mmCIF file of C-alpha atoms and ligand atoms in Angstrom:
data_model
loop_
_atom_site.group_PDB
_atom_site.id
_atom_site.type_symbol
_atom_site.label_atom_id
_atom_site.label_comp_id
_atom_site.label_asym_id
_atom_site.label_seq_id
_atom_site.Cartn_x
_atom_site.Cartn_y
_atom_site.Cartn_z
ATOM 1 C CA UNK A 659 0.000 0.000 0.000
ATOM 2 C CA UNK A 660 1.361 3.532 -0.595
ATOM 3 C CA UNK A 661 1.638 5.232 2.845
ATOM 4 C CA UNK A 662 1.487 8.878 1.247
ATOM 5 C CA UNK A 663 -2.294 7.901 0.350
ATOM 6 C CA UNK A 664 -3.047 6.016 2.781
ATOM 7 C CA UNK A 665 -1.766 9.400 5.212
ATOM 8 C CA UNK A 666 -3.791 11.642 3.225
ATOM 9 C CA UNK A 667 -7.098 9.792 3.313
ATOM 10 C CA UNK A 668 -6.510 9.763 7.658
ATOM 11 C CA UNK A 669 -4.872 13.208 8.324
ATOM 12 C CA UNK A 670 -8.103 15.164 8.022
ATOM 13 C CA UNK A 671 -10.231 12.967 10.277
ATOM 14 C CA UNK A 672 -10.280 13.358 13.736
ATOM 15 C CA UNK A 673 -9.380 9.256 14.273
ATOM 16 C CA UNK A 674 -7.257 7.129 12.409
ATOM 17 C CA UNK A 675 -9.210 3.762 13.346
ATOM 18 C CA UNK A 676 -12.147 2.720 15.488
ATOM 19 C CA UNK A 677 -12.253 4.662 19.292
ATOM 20 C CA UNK A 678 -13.552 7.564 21.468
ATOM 21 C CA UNK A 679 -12.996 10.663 23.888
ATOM 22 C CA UNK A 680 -15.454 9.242 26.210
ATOM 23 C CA UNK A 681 -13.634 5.569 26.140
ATOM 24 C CA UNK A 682 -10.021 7.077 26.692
ATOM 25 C CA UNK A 683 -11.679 8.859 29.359
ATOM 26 C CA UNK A 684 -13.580 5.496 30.967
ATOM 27 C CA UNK A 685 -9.712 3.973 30.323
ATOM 28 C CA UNK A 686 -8.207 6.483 32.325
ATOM 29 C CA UNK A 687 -10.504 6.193 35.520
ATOM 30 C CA UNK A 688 -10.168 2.632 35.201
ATOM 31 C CA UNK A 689 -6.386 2.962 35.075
ATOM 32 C CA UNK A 690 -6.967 5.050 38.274
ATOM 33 C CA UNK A 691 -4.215 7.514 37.556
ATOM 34 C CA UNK A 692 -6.423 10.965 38.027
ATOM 35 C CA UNK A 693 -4.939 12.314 41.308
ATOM 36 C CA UNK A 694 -0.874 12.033 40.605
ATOM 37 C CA UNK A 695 1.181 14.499 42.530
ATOM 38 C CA UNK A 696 4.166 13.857 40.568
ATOM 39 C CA UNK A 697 4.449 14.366 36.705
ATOM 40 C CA UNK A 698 3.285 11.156 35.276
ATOM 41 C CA UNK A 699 5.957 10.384 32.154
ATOM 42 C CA UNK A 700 3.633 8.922 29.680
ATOM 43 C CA UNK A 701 3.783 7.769 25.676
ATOM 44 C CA UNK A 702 0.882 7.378 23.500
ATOM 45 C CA UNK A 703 2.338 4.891 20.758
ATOM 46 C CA UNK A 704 1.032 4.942 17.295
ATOM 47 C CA UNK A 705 -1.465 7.670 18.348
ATOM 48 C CA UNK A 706 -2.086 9.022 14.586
ATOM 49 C CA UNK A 707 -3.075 12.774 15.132
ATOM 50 C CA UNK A 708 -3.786 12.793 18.289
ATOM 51 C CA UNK A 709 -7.446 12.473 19.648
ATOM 52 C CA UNK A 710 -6.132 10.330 22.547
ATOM 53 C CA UNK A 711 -3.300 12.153 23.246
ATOM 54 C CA UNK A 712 -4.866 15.498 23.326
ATOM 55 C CA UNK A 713 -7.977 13.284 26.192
ATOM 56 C CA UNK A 714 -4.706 11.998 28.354
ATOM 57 C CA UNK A 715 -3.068 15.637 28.026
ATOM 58 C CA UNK A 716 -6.051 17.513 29.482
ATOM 59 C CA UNK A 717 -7.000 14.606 32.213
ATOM 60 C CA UNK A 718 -3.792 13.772 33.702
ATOM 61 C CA UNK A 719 -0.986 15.509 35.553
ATOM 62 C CA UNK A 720 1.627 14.308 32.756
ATOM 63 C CA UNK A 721 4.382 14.937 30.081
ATOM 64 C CA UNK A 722 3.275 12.722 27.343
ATOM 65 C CA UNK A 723 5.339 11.484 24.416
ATOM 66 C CA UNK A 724 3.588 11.076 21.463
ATOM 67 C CA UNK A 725 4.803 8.403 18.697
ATOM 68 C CA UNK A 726 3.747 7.651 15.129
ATOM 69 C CA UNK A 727 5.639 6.876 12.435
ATOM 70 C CA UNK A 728 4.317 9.503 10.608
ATOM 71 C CA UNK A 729 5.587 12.553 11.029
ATOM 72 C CA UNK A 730 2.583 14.159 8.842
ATOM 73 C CA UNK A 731 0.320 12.954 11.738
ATOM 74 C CA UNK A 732 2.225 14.035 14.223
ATOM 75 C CA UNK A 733 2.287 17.507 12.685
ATOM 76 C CA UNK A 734 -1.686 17.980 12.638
ATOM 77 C CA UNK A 735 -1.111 17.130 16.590
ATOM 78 C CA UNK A 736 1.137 19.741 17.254
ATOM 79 C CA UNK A 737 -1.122 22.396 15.587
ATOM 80 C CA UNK A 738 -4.474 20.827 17.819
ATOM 81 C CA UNK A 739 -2.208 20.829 20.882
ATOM 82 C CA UNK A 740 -1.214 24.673 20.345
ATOM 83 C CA UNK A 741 -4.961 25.315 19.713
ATOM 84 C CA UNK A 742 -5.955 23.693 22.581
ATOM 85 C CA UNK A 743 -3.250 25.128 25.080
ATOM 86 C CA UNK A 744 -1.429 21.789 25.593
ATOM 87 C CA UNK A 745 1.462 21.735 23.472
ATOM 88 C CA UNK A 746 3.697 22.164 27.113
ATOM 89 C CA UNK A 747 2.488 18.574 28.061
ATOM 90 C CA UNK A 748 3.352 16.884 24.407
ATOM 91 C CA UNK A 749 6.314 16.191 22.399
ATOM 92 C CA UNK A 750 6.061 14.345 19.655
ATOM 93 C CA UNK A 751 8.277 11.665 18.299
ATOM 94 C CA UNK A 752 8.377 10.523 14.645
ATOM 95 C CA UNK A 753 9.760 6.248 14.725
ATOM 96 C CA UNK A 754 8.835 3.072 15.037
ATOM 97 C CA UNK A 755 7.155 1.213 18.084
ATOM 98 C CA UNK A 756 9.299 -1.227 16.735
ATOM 99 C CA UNK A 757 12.893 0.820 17.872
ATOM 100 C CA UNK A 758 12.063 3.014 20.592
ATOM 101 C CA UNK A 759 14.461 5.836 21.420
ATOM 102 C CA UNK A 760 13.138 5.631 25.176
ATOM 103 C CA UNK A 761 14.585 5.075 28.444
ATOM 104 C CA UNK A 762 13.905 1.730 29.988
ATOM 105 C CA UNK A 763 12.011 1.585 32.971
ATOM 106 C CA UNK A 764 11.543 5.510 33.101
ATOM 107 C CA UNK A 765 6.980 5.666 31.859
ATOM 108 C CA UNK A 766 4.439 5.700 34.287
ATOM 109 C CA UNK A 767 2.544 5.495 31.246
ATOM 110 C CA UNK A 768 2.197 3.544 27.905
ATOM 111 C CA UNK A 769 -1.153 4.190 25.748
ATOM 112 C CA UNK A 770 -1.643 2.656 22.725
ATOM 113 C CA UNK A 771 -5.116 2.605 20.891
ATOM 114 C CA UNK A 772 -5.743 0.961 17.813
ATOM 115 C CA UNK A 773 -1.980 0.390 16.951
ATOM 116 C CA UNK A 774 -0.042 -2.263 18.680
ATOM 117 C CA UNK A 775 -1.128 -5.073 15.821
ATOM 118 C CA UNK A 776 1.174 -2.956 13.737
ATOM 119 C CA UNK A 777 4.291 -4.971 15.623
ATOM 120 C CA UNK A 778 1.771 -7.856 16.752
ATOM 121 C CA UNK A 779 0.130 -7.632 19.802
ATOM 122 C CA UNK A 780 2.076 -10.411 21.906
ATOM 123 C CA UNK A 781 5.218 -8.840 20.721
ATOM 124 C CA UNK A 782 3.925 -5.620 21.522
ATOM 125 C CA UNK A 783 3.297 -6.099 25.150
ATOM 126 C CA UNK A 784 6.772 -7.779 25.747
ATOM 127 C CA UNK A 785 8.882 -4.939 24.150
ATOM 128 C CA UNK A 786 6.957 -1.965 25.628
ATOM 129 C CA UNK A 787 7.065 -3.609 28.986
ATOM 130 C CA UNK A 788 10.892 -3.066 29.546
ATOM 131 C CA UNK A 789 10.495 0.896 28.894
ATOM 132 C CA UNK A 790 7.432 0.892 32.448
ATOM 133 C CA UNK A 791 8.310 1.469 35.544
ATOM 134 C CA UNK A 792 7.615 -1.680 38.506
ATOM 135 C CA UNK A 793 3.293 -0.956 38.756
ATOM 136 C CA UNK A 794 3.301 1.266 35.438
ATOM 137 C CA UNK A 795 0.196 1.488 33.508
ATOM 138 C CA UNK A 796 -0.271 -0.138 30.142
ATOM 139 C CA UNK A 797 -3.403 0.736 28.449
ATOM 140 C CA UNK A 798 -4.274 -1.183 24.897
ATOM 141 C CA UNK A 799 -7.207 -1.149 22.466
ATOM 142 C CA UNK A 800 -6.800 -4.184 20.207
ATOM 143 C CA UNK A 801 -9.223 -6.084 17.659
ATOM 144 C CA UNK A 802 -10.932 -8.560 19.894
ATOM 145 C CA UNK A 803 -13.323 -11.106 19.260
ATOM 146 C CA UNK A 804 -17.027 -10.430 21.233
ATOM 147 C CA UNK A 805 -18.280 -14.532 21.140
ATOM 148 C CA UNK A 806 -16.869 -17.946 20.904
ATOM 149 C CA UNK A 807 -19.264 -18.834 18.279
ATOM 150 C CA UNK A 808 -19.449 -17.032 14.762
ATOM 151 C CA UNK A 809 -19.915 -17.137 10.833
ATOM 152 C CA UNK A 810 -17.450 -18.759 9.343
ATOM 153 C CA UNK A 811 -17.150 -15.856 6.946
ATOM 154 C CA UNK A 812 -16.065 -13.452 9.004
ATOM 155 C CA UNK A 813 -13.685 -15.970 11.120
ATOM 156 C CA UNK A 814 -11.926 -16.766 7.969
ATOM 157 C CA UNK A 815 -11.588 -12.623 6.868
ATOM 158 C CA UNK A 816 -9.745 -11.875 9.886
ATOM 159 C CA UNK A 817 -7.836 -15.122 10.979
ATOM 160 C CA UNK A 818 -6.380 -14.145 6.893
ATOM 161 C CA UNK A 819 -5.956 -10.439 8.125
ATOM 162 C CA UNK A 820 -4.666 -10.927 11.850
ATOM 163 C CA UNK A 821 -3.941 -13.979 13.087
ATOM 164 C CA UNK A 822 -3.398 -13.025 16.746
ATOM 165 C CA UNK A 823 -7.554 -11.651 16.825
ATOM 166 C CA UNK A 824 -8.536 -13.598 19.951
ATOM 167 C CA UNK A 825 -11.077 -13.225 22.365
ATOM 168 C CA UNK A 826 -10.719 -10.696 25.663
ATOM 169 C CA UNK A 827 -10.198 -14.168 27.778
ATOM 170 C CA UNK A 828 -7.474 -15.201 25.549
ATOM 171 C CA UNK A 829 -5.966 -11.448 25.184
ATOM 172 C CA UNK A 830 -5.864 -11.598 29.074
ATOM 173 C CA UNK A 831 -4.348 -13.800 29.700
ATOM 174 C CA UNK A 832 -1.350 -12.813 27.527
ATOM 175 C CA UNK A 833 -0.895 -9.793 29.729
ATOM 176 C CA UNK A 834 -0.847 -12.022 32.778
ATOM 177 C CA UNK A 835 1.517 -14.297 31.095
ATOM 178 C CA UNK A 836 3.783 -10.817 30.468
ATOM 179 C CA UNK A 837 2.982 -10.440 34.297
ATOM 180 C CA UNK A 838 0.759 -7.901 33.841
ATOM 181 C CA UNK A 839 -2.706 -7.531 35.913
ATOM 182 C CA UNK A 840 -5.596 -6.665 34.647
ATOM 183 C CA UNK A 841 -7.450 -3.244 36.009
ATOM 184 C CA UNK A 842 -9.979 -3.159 33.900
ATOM 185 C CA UNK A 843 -11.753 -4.132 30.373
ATOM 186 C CA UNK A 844 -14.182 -2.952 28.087
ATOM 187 C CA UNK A 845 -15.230 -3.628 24.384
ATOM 188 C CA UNK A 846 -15.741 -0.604 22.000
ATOM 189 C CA UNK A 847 -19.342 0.337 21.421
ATOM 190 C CA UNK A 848 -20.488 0.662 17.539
ATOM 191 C CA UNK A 849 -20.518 4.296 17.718
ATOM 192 C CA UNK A 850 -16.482 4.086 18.384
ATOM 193 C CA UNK A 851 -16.287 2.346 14.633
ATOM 194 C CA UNK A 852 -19.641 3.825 12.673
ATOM 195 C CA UNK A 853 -19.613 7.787 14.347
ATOM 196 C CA UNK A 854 -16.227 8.252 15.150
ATOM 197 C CA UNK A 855 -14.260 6.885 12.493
ATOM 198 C CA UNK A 856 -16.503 5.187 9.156
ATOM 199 C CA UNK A 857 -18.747 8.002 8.758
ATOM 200 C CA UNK A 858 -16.057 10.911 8.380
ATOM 201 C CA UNK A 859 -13.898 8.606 6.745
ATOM 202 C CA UNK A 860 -16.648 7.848 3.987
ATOM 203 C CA UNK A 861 -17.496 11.449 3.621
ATOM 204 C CA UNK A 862 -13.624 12.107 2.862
ATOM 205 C CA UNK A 863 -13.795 9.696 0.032
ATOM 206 C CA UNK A 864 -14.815 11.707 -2.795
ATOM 207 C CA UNK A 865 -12.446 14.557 -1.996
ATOM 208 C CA UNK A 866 -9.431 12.017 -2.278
ATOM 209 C CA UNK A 867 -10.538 10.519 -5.469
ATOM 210 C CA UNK A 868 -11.261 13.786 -7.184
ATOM 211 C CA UNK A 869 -7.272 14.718 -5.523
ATOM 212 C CA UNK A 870 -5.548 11.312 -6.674
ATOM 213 C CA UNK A 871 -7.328 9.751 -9.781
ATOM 214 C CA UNK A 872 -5.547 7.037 -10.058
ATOM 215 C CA UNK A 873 -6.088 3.086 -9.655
ATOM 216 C CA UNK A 874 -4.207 2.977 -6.797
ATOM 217 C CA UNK A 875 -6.329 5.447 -4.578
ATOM 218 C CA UNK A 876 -9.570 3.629 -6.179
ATOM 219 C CA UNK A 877 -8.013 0.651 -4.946
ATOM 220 C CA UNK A 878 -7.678 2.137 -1.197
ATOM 221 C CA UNK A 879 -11.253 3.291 -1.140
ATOM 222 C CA UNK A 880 -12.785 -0.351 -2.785
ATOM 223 C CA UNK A 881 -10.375 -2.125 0.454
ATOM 224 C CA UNK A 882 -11.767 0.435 2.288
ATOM 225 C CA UNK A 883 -15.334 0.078 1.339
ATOM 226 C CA UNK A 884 -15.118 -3.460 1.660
ATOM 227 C CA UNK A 885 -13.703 -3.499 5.576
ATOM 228 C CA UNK A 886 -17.127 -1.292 6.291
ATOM 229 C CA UNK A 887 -19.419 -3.632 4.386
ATOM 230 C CA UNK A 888 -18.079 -6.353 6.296
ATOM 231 C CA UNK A 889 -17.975 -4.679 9.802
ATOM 232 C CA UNK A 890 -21.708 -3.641 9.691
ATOM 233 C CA UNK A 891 -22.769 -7.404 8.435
ATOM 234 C CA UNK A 892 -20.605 -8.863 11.294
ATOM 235 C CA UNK A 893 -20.507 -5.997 13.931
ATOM 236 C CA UNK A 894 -21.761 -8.091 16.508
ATOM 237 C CA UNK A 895 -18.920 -10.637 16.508
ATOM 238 C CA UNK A 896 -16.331 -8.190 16.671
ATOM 239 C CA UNK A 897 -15.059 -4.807 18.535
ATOM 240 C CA UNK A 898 -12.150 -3.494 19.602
ATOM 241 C CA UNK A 899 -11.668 -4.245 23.044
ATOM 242 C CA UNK A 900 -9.929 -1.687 26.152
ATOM 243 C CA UNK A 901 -7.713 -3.286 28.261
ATOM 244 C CA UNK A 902 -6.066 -1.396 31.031
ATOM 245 C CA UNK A 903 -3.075 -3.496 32.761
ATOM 246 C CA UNK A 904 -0.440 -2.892 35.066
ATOM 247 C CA UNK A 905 3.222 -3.909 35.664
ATOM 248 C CA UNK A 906 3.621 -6.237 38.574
HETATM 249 C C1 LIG B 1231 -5.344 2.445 13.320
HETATM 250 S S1 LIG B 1231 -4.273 3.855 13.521
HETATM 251 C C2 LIG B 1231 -4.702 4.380 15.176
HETATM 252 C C3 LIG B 1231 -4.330 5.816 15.416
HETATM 253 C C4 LIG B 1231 -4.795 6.423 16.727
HETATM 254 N N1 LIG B 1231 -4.225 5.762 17.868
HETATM 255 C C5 LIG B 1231 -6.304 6.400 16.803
HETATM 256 O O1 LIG B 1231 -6.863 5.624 17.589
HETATM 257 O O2 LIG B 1231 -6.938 7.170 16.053
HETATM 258 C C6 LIG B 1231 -2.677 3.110 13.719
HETATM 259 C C7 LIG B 1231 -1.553 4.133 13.863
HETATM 260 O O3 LIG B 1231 -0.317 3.435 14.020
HETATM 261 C C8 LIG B 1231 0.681 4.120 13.276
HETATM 262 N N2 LIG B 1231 1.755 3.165 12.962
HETATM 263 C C9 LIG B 1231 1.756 2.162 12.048
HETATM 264 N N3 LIG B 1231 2.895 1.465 12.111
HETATM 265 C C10 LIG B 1231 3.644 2.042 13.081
HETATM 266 C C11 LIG B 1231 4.930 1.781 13.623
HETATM 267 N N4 LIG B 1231 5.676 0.756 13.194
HETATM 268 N N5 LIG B 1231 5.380 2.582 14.601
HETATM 269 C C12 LIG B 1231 4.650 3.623 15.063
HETATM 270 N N6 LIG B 1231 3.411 3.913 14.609
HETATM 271 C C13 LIG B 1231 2.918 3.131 13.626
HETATM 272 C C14 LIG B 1231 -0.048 4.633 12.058
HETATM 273 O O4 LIG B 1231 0.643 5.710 11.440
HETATM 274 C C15 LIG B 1231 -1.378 5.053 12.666
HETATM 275 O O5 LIG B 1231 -1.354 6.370 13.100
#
């Protein structure tokens, strides 16, 4: 896929993938981590431009560092953050969550929605644990199976697309495995994928084909177009789920 389209279809939406103010809120009480006295040091990793970042900057008492590999992302997040009066609680930081320039042991904080599957979510959890302090918080939205039983159809899509999709059960206990404990769980609601993120991304997709006419960009929007079909014929079966952990 060609990242510059892929980047301009996303930067003008608030989200880059399926979420919510109101659940990084619920994520944060359940992480408990409203009344610090201290500076919390915090990253939001793979955070896209921003929405989540811009929630934890405003609720917590923290320096957050905010990481995407895009740097075009990151930009539109400085700009809200200046809007917004912020910008003294973020820096941004353009890498992979693959390679991260961080000190080890030295976050209160790791927040991550929609984006760990980008270095697989076992993986994920094992490499960002070394940069938490002993009872740091990691907080991860993930693709998540909702039931045991489903269509076939849909069980084949994404066992071809992501392999590690699981259900919460099985997710959990790959934290506790990573000696993590679980503080608290919760699956997206459908207005986190249809509200928040398809319906602005749909209305976007005439204004990027009349930009990039070419097969490649037609190609985006058809994938596109597809993933949506197939989330609001299976949307039961399926949902991002919250989990909030912490570093034993
Ligand atoms: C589905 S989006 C989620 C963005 C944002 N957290 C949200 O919920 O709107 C995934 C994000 O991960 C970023 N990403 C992909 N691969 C990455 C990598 N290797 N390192 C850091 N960020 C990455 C993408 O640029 C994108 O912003």
């Amino acid at each position: 896929m060609n990242d510059e389209l892929l980047i301009d279809l996303h930067k003008g939406n608030a989200r880059q993938g399926p979420g919510g103010d109101e659940q990084t809120k619920l994520a944060l009480n359940l992480a408990g981590l409203s009344n610090a006295s201290q500076p919390l040091q915090a990253a939001d990793i793979g955070c896209g431009t921003g929405h989540s970042t811009l929630v934890l900057a405003e609720q917590l008492n923290a320096t957050i560092t905010a990481v995407d590999l895009f740097s075009d992302f990151l930009d539109v997040l400085t700009a809200d953050a200046e809007k917004r009066g912020l910008a003294d609680k973020i820096t941004t930081l353009a890498c992979s969550m693959n390679d991260l320039p961080l000190k080890e042991g030295s976050l209160d904080v790791i927040w991550t929605e929609g984006a760990i599957y980008n270095m697989g979510f076992e993986k994920g959890i094992t490499y960002f644990k070394r940069f938490l302090k002993p009872g740091g918080i990691l907080a991860a939205s993930e693709i998540t199976w909702l039931t045991q039983i489903r269509p076939r159809e849909i069980t084949n899509h994404w066992k071809a697309e992501y392999p590690e999709i699981a259900t919460a059960a099985q997710k959990i206990q790959i934290f506790e495995e990573q000696e993590f404990m679980l503080k608290g769980y919760f699956p997206l609601p459908q207005s986190c994928w249809i509200e928040n993120y398809y319906i602005p991304l749909e209305n976007s997709f005439d204004t990027f084909l009349a930009k990039h006419d070419s097969g490649e960009a037609q190609a985006i929007i058809d994938a596109k177009k597809t993933e949506i079909a197939l989330y609001k014929a299976y949307r039961d079966y399926y949902s991002y789920g919250f989990y909030i952990t912490q570093k034993i």
